[in-house]
N, CA and C atoms as an extended XYZ file, in Angstrom:
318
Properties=species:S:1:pos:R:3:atomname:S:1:resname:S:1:resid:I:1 pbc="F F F"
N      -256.033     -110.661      111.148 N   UNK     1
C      -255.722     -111.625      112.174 CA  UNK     1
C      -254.220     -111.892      112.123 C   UNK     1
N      -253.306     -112.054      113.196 N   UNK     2
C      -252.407     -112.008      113.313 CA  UNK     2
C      -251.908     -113.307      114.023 C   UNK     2
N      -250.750     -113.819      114.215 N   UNK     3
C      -250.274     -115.054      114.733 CA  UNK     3
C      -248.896     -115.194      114.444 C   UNK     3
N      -248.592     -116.074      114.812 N   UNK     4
C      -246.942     -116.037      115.071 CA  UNK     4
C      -246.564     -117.079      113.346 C   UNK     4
N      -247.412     -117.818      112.900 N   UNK     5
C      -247.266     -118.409      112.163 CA  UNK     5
C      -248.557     -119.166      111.279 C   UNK     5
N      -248.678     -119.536      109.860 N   UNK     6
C      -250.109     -119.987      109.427 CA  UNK     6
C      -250.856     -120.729      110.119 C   UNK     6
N      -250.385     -121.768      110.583 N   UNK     7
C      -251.095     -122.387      111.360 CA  UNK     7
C      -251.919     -121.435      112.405 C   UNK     7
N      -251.491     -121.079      113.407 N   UNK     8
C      -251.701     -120.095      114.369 CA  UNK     8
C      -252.942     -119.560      113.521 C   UNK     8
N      -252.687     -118.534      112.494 N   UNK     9
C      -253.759     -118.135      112.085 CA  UNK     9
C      -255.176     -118.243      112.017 C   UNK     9
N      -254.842     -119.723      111.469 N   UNK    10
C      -255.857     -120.620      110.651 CA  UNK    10
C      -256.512     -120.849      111.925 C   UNK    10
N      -255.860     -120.993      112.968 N   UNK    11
C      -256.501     -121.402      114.236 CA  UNK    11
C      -257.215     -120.751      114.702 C   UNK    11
N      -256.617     -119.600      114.678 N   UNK    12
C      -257.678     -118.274      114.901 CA  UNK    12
C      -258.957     -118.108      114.397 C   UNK    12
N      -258.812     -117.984      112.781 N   UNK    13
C      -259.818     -117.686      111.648 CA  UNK    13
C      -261.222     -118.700      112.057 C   UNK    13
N      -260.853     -119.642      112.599 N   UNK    14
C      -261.905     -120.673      112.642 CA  UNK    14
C      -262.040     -120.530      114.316 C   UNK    14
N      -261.758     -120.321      114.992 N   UNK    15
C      -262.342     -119.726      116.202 CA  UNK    15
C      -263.502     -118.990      116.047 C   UNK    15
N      -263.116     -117.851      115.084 N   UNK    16
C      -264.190     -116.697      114.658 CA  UNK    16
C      -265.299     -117.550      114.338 C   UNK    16
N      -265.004     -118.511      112.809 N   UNK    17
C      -266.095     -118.665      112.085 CA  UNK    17
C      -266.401     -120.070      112.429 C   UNK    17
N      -265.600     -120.662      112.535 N   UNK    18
C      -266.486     -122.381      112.612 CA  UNK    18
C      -265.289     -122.934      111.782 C   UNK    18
N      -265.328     -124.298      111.802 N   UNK    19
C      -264.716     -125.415      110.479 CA  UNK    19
C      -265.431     -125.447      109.544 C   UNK    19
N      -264.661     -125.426      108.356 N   UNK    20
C      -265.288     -125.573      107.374 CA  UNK    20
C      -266.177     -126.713      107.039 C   UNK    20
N      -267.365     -126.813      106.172 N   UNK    21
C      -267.629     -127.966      105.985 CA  UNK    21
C      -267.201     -128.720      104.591 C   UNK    21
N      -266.976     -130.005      104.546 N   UNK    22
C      -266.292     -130.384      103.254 CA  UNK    22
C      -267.366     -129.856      102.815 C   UNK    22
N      -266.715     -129.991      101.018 N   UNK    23
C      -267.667     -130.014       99.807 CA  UNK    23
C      -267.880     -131.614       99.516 C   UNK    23
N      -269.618     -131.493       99.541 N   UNK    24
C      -269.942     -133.701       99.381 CA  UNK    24
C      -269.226     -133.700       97.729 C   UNK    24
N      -268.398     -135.117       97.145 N   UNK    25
C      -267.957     -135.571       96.476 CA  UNK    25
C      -268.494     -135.256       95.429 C   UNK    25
N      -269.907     -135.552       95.102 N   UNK    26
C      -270.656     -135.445       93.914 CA  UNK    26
C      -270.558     -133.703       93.129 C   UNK    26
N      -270.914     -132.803       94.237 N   UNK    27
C      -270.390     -131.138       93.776 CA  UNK    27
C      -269.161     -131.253       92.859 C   UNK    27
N      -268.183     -131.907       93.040 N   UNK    28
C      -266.931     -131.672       92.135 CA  UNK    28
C      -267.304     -132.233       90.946 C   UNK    28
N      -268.311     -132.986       90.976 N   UNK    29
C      -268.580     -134.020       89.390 CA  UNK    29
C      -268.887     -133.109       88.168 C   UNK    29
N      -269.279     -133.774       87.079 N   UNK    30
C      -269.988     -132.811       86.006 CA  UNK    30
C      -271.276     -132.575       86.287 C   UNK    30
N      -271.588     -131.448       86.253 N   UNK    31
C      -272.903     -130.454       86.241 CA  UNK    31
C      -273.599     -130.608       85.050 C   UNK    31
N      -274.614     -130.630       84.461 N   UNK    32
C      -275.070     -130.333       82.908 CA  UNK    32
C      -276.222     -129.080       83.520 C   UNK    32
N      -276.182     -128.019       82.654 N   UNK    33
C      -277.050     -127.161       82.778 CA  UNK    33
C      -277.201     -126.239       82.006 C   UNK    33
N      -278.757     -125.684       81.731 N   UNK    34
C      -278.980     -124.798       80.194 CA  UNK    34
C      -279.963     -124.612       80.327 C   UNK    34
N      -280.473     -123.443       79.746 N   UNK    35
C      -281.977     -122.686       79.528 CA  UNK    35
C      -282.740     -123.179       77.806 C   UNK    35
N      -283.397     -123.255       78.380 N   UNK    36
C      -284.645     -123.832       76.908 CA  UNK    36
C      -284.932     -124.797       77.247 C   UNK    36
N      -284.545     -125.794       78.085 N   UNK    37
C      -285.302     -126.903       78.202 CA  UNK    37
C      -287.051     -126.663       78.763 C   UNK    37
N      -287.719     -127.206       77.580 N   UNK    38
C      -288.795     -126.359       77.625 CA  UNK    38
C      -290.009     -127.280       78.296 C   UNK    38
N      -289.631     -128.999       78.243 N   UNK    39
C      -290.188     -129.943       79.419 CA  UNK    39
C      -289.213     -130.591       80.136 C   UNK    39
N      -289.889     -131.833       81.192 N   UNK    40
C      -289.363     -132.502       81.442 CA  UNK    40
C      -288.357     -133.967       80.371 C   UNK    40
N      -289.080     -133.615       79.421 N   UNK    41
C      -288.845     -134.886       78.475 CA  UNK    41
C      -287.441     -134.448       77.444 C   UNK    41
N      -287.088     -132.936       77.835 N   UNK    42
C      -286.282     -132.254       77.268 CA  UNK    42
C      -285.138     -132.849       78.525 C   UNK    42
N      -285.186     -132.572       79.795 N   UNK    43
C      -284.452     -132.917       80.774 CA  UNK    43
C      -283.632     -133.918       80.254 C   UNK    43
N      -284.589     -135.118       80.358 N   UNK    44
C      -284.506     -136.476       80.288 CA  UNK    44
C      -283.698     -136.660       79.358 C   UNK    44
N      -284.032     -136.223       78.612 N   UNK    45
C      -283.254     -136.342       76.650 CA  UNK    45
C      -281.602     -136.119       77.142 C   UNK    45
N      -281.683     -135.246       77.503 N   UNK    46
C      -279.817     -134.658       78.266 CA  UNK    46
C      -279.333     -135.676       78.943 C   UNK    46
N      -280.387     -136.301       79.846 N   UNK    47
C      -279.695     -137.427       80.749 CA  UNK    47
C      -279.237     -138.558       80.127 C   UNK    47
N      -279.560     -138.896       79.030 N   UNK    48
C      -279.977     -139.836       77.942 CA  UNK    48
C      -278.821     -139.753       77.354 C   UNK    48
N      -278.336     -138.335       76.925 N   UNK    49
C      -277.460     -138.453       75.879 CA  UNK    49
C      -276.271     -138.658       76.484 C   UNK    49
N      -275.736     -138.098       77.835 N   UNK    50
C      -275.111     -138.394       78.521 CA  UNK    50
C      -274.293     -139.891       78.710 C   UNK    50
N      -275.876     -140.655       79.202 N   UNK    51
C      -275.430     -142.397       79.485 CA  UNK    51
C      -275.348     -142.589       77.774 C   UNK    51
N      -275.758     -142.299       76.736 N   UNK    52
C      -275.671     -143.156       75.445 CA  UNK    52
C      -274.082     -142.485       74.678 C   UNK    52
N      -273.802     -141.228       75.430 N   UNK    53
C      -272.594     -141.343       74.824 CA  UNK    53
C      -271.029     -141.765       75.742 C   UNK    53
N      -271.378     -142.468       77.296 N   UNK    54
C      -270.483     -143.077       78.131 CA  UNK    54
C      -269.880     -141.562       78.880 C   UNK    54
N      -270.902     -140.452       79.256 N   UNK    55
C      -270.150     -139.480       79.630 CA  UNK    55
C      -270.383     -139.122       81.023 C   UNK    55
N      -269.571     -138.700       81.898 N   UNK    56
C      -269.792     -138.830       83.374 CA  UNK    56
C      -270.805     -137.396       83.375 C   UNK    56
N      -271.891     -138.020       84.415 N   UNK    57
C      -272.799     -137.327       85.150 CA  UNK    57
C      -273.692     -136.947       86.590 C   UNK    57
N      -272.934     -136.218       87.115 N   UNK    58
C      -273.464     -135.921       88.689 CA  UNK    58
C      -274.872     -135.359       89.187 C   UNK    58
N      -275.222     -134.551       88.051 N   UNK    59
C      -275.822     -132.965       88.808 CA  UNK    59
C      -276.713     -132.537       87.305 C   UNK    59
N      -278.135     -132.604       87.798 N   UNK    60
C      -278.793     -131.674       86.370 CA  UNK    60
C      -279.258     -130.839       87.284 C   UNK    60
N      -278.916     -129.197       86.538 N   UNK    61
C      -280.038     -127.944       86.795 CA  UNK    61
C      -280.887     -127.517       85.888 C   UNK    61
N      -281.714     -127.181       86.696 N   UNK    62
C      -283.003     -126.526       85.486 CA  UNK    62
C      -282.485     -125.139       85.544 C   UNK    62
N      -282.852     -124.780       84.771 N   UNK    63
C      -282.724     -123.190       84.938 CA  UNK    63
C      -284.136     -122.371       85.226 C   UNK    63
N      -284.318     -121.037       85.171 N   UNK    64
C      -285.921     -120.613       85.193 CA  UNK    64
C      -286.773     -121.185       84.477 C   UNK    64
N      -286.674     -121.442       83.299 N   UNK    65
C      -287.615     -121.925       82.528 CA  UNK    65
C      -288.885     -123.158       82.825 C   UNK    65
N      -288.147     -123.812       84.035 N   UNK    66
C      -288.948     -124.860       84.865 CA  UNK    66
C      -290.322     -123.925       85.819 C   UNK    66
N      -290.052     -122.788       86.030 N   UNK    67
C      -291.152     -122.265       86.750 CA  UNK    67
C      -291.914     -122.023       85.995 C   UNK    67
N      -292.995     -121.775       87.012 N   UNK    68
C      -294.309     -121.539       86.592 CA  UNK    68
C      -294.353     -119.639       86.594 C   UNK    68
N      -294.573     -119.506       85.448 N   UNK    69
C      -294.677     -117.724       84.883 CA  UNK    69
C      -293.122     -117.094       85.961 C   UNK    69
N      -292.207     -118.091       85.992 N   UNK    70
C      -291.345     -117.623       86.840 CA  UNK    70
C      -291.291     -116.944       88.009 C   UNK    70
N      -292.646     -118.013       88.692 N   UNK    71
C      -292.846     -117.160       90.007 CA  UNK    71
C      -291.872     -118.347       90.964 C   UNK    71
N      -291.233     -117.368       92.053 N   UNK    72
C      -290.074     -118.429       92.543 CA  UNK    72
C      -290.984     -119.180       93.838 C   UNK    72
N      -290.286     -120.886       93.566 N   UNK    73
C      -291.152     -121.587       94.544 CA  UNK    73
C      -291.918     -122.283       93.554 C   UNK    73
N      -292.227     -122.430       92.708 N   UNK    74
C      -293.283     -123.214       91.877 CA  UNK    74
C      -292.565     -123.899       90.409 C   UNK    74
N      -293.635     -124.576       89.869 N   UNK    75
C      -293.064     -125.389       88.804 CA  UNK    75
C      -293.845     -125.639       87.846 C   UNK    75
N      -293.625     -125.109       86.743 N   UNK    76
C      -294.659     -125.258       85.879 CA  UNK    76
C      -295.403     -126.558       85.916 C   UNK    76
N      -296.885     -127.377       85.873 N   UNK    77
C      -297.240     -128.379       85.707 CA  UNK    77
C      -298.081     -128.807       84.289 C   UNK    77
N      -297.652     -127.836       83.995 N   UNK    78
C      -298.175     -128.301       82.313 CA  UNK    78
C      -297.141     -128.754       81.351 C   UNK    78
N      -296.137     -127.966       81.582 N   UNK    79
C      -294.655     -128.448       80.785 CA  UNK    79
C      -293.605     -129.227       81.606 C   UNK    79
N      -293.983     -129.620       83.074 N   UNK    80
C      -292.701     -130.004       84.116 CA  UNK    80
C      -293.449     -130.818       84.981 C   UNK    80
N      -294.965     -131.136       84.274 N   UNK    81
C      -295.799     -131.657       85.849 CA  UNK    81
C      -294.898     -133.076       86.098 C   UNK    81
N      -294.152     -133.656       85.405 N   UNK    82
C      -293.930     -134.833       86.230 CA  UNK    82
C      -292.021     -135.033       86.381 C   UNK    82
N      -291.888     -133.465       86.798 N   UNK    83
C      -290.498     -132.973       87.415 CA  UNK    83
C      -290.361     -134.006       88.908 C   UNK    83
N      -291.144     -134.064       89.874 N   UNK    84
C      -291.274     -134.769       90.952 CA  UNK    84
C      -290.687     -136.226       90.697 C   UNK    84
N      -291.087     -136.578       89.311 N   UNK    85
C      -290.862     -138.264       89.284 CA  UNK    85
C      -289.498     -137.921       88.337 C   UNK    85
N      -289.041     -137.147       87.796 N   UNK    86
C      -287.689     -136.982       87.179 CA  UNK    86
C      -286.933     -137.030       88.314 C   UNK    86
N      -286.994     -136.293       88.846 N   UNK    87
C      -286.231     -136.001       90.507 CA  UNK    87
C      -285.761     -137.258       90.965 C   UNK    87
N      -287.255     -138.123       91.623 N   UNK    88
C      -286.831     -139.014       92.086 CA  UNK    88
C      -286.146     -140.725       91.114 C   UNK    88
N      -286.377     -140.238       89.515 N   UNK    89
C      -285.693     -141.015       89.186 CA  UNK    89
C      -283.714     -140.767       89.351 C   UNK    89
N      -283.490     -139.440       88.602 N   UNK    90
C      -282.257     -139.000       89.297 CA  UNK    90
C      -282.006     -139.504       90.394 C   UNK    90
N      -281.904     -139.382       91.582 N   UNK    91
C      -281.618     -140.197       92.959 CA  UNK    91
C      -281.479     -141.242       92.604 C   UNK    91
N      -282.246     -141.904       92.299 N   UNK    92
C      -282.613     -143.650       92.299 CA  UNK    92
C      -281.039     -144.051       91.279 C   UNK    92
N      -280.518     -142.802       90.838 N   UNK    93
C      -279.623     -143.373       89.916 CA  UNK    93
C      -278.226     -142.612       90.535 C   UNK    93
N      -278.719     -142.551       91.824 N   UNK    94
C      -277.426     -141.269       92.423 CA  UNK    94
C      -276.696     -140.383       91.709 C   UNK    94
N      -277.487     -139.370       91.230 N   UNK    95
C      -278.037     -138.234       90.011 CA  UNK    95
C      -278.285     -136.981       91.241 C   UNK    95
N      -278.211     -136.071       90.956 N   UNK    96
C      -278.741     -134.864       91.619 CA  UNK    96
C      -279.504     -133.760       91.003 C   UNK    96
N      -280.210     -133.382       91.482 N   UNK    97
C      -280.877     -132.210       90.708 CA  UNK    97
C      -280.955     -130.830       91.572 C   UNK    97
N      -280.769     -130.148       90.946 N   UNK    98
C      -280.317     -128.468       91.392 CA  UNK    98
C      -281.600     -127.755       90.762 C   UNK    98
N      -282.321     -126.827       91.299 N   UNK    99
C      -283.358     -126.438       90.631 CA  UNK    99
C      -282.298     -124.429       90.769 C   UNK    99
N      -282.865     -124.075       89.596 N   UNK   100
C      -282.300     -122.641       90.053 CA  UNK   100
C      -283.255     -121.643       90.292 C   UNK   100
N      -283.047     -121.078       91.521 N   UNK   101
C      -283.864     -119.711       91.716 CA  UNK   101
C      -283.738     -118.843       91.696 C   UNK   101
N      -284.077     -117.879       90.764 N   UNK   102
C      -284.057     -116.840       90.551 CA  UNK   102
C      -285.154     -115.511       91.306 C   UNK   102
N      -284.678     -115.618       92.277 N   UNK   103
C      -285.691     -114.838       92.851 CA  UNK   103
C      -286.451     -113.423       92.281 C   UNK   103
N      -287.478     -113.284       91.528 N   UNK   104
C      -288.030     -112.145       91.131 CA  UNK   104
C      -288.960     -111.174       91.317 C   UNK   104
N      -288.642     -111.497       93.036 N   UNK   105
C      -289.651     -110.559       93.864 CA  UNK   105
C      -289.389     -109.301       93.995 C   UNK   105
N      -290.819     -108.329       93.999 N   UNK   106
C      -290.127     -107.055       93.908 CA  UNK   106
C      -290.510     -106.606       95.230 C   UNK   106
């Protein structure tokens, strides 16, 4: 793309594609995230240590280990059944939760 000057460009570039959309505030925060957490009560424990040691927290991800036989779309309910009420405690504390998918369809 060509233009007489950056601006110009930029003007262009987003003709093509659209405006960007911001990134929401909380994305820039601290993330905590790790594999082995092997329940929900493991989650929790992280969130825990977090507020008991005064450390800033935006965003928990699960990693695979939250699925069920790692089929994507599901959640284990024997080791995670009460992921739903973790969730919505997160929120309630303007907390986020990121689930990760690993898609392993063949």
């Amino acid at each position: 793309m060509l233009g007489k000057n950056p601006n110009k460009v930029t003007k262009l570039y987003h003709s093509v594609i659209g405006k960007p959309v911001l990134t929401p505030q909380w994305a820039l925060g601290w993330h905590q995230s790790r594999w082995g957490n092997q329940n929900t009560d493991m989650l929790q424990e992280n969130v825990d240590q977090y507020a008991k040691n005064n450390l800033p927290l935006d965003t928990v991800w699960s990693d695979i280990d939250y699925m069920s036989n790692y089929r994507s779309f599901t959640y284990d309910k024997k080791h995670f059944g009460d992921l739903p009420h973790f969730v919505h405690k997160l929120h309630e504390n303007n907390l986020h939760y990121i689930p990760i998918i690993d898609a392993g369809i063949a």
